[in-house]
Amino acid sequence: MTLQSTIIHPGEDLQEVFQNPKYKPYGIKNFLQIPQISKLTDEQIFDIEVVARVLPFRTNNYVIDELIDWNNIPKDPLYILNFPQKEMLRKHHYDRMAALLKSNAEEELISQTANQIREKLDPHPAGQLTKNRPDLDGEVLPGVQHKYRETMLFFPTQGQTCHAYCTFCFRWPQFTGIADYKFAMSEIESAIKYLRKHPDITDILFTGGDPLFMKTKILEGYIDALLEADLPNLRSIRIGSKALSYWPYRFLTDNDADTLLALFEKVTSNGIHLALMAHFNHPRELTTQAVELAISRIRHTGAQIRAQSPVLKHINNDPNLWAIMWQRQVELGVVPYYMFIARNTGAQHYFSIPLEEAWKVYRKAYQQVSGLARTVRGPVMSCNPGKVQVLGITEMLNEKVYILRALQHRNPKYVMKPFFAKYDPKATWFNQLIPAFGEEKFFFD
Ligand SMILES: *Cc1c(COP(=O)(O)O)cnc(C)c1O
Ligand code: SF4
């Protein structure tokens, strides 16, 4: 195995192609230095200051220079993806924070108020803090979640941040610096012990935040430990990451880009499947030279890239856009995987669309692509019982109903069995649904 084999344009110096782009993050403290910010009105700038006190805000020079269309502000979907919008807070929350800022309130009062508002935004949907945390010999494993039999989630401490923050993020409490909110763990050793005790687990999924925000050296420490443990049950290592969208230079010109690709090759050459679970929310994220080249380099390591995203108002609730995105993914060798429904946390009221609309977006997009792109499953709610897919809406026994099924369930017995919920045109999440036909509960309750 040589580094050479992962370089797809032999002889081409990537530093020259991209003139060594250096990562430059922007957030609440320095966003006024973004040159394009002069396109915003004073009011828009104030809105950012207000909302960013509550919801995490971070963007970077790649997103600003190569993804956002600054001639389309404030409607541009890539702008809305990173920059806080006034309506992301409920009006009374917005007004409360705006009043504090206008009266030059003390920093301490501002952050107390921010925490109070955050508590109202359902920071821990789907039992994340309580229901999925396994224990090992009576001790809770803080950096691990285990909900579905085959897959263990691992939250490395250093990966609890991202190259830029999505405004729709359901992991947002992890970025707000409230210590209890983090379920990070620095020790892979107890995760390995857990894997040994649970031979049904075939997959470990590194997640965050974004594990690829970590330096290669740190990630390599975790992965080497897994490889050296030589676990017979471990078949796949997955890494959930938005780096391809937000910082493709992670795979190109960062000073540990080549060692990252070599690490990928080390995994695949050990006979373990390496899946990069990439987050693409909009087809524009798949159009830059940097992302194309990054995808190509990753694929040359033997790793596979699978793509997922929620369907979101203001960003991608348009079937044509999804059809273009899936088609483009197939062209680039990326496998369309999941279309999610916006989770019930943070600014959900701003991004969510009714389940019926989500299903229509999925269906109309699916109709437009060939079978190669129909690997995608959706629309899916990652909710308390499991990953619940909306299969459709129909009329049965004189009642209009949603047809649903669990693609994943805490109890594998319940997977793929269709079930029915009463039709509700306004429902945006599973917890608003009630069983159809006057039943008292869903079959798995
Ligand atoms: C989505 C998810 C997984 C992975 O599910 P797959 O269907 O295997 O991709 C694992 N654990 C949790 C808690 C999840 O939400
Ligand atoms: S990449 Fe994922 S974890 Fe990071 S901000 Fe976006 S949604 Fe949240």
Short mmCIF file of N, CA and C and ligand atoms in Angstrom, two decimals, residues 132 145 147-148 151 153 203 205 238 277 337-338 340 343 377 382 387 407-408, ligand 1:
data_model
loop_
_atom_site.label_atom_id
_atom_site.label_comp_id
_atom_site.label_asym_id
_atom_site.label_seq_id
_atom_site.Cartn_x
_atom_site.Cartn_y
_atom_site.Cartn_z
N ASN A 132 -30.75 5.13 24.60
CA ASN A 132 -29.83 4.39 23.73
C ASN A 132 -28.46 4.20 24.33
N GLN A 145 -23.74 4.95 21.73
CA GLN A 145 -25.18 4.69 21.69
C GLN A 145 -25.40 3.39 20.96
N LYS A 147 -28.70 1.37 19.61
CA LYS A 147 -30.15 1.31 19.49
C LYS A 147 -30.57 0.15 18.60
N TYR A 148 -29.93 -0.01 17.47
CA TYR A 148 -30.28 -1.08 16.54
C TYR A 148 -29.23 -2.18 16.65
N THR A 151 -25.70 -2.14 14.84
CA THR A 151 -24.85 -0.95 14.69
C THR A 151 -24.66 -0.20 15.99
N LEU A 153 -23.11 3.25 17.67
CA LEU A 153 -22.62 4.59 17.39
C LEU A 153 -21.51 4.93 18.37
N ASP A 203 -21.39 -3.32 12.77
CA ASP A 203 -20.97 -1.99 12.31
C ASP A 203 -20.65 -1.08 13.49
N LEU A 205 -20.24 2.97 13.94
CA LEU A 205 -20.43 4.21 13.19
C LEU A 205 -19.83 5.37 13.98
N ARG A 238 -18.10 2.77 9.74
CA ARG A 238 -18.72 3.89 9.03
C ARG A 238 -18.27 5.18 9.68
N MET A 277 -20.43 8.01 5.39
CA MET A 277 -21.83 8.41 5.30
C MET A 277 -21.83 9.93 5.12
N TYR A 337 -28.69 7.02 -0.12
CA TYR A 337 -28.95 6.10 1.01
C TYR A 337 -30.24 6.43 1.76
N TYR A 338 -30.31 7.56 2.43
CA TYR A 338 -31.52 7.91 3.17
C TYR A 338 -31.99 9.33 2.83
N PHE A 340 -34.21 11.79 5.00
CA PHE A 340 -34.80 11.90 6.33
C PHE A 340 -35.86 13.00 6.39
N ARG A 343 -35.84 16.46 12.13
CA ARG A 343 -36.12 15.97 13.48
C ARG A 343 -36.75 17.04 14.36
N ARG A 377 -33.79 5.37 0.47
CA ARG A 377 -35.04 5.07 1.16
C ARG A 377 -35.51 6.29 1.94
N SER A 382 -36.26 9.35 12.13
CA SER A 382 -35.44 8.67 13.13
C SER A 382 -36.04 9.01 14.48
N LYS A 387 -36.40 3.76 12.89
CA LYS A 387 -36.42 4.56 11.67
C LYS A 387 -37.70 4.22 10.93
N LEU A 407 -37.91 0.77 9.14
CA LEU A 407 -36.72 0.24 8.46
C LEU A 407 -35.71 -0.23 9.49
N GLN A 408 -35.76 0.38 10.66
CA GLN A 408 -34.98 -0.06 11.81
C GLN A 408 -35.91 0.04 13.01
C1 LIG B 1 -29.65 5.71 11.74
C2 LIG B 1 -29.07 5.08 12.92
C3 LIG B 1 -28.20 3.99 12.78
C4 LIG B 1 -27.81 3.41 11.45
O1 LIG B 1 -28.90 2.80 10.80
P1 LIG B 1 -28.73 2.13 9.39
O2 LIG B 1 -30.11 1.86 8.91
O3 LIG B 1 -27.95 0.87 9.59
O4 LIG B 1 -27.99 3.07 8.51
C5 LIG B 1 -27.70 3.44 13.94
N1 LIG B 1 -28.03 3.90 15.17
C6 LIG B 1 -28.87 4.94 15.33
C7 LIG B 1 -29.22 5.40 16.71
C8 LIG B 1 -29.41 5.57 14.20
O5 LIG B 1 -30.25 6.60 14.37
#
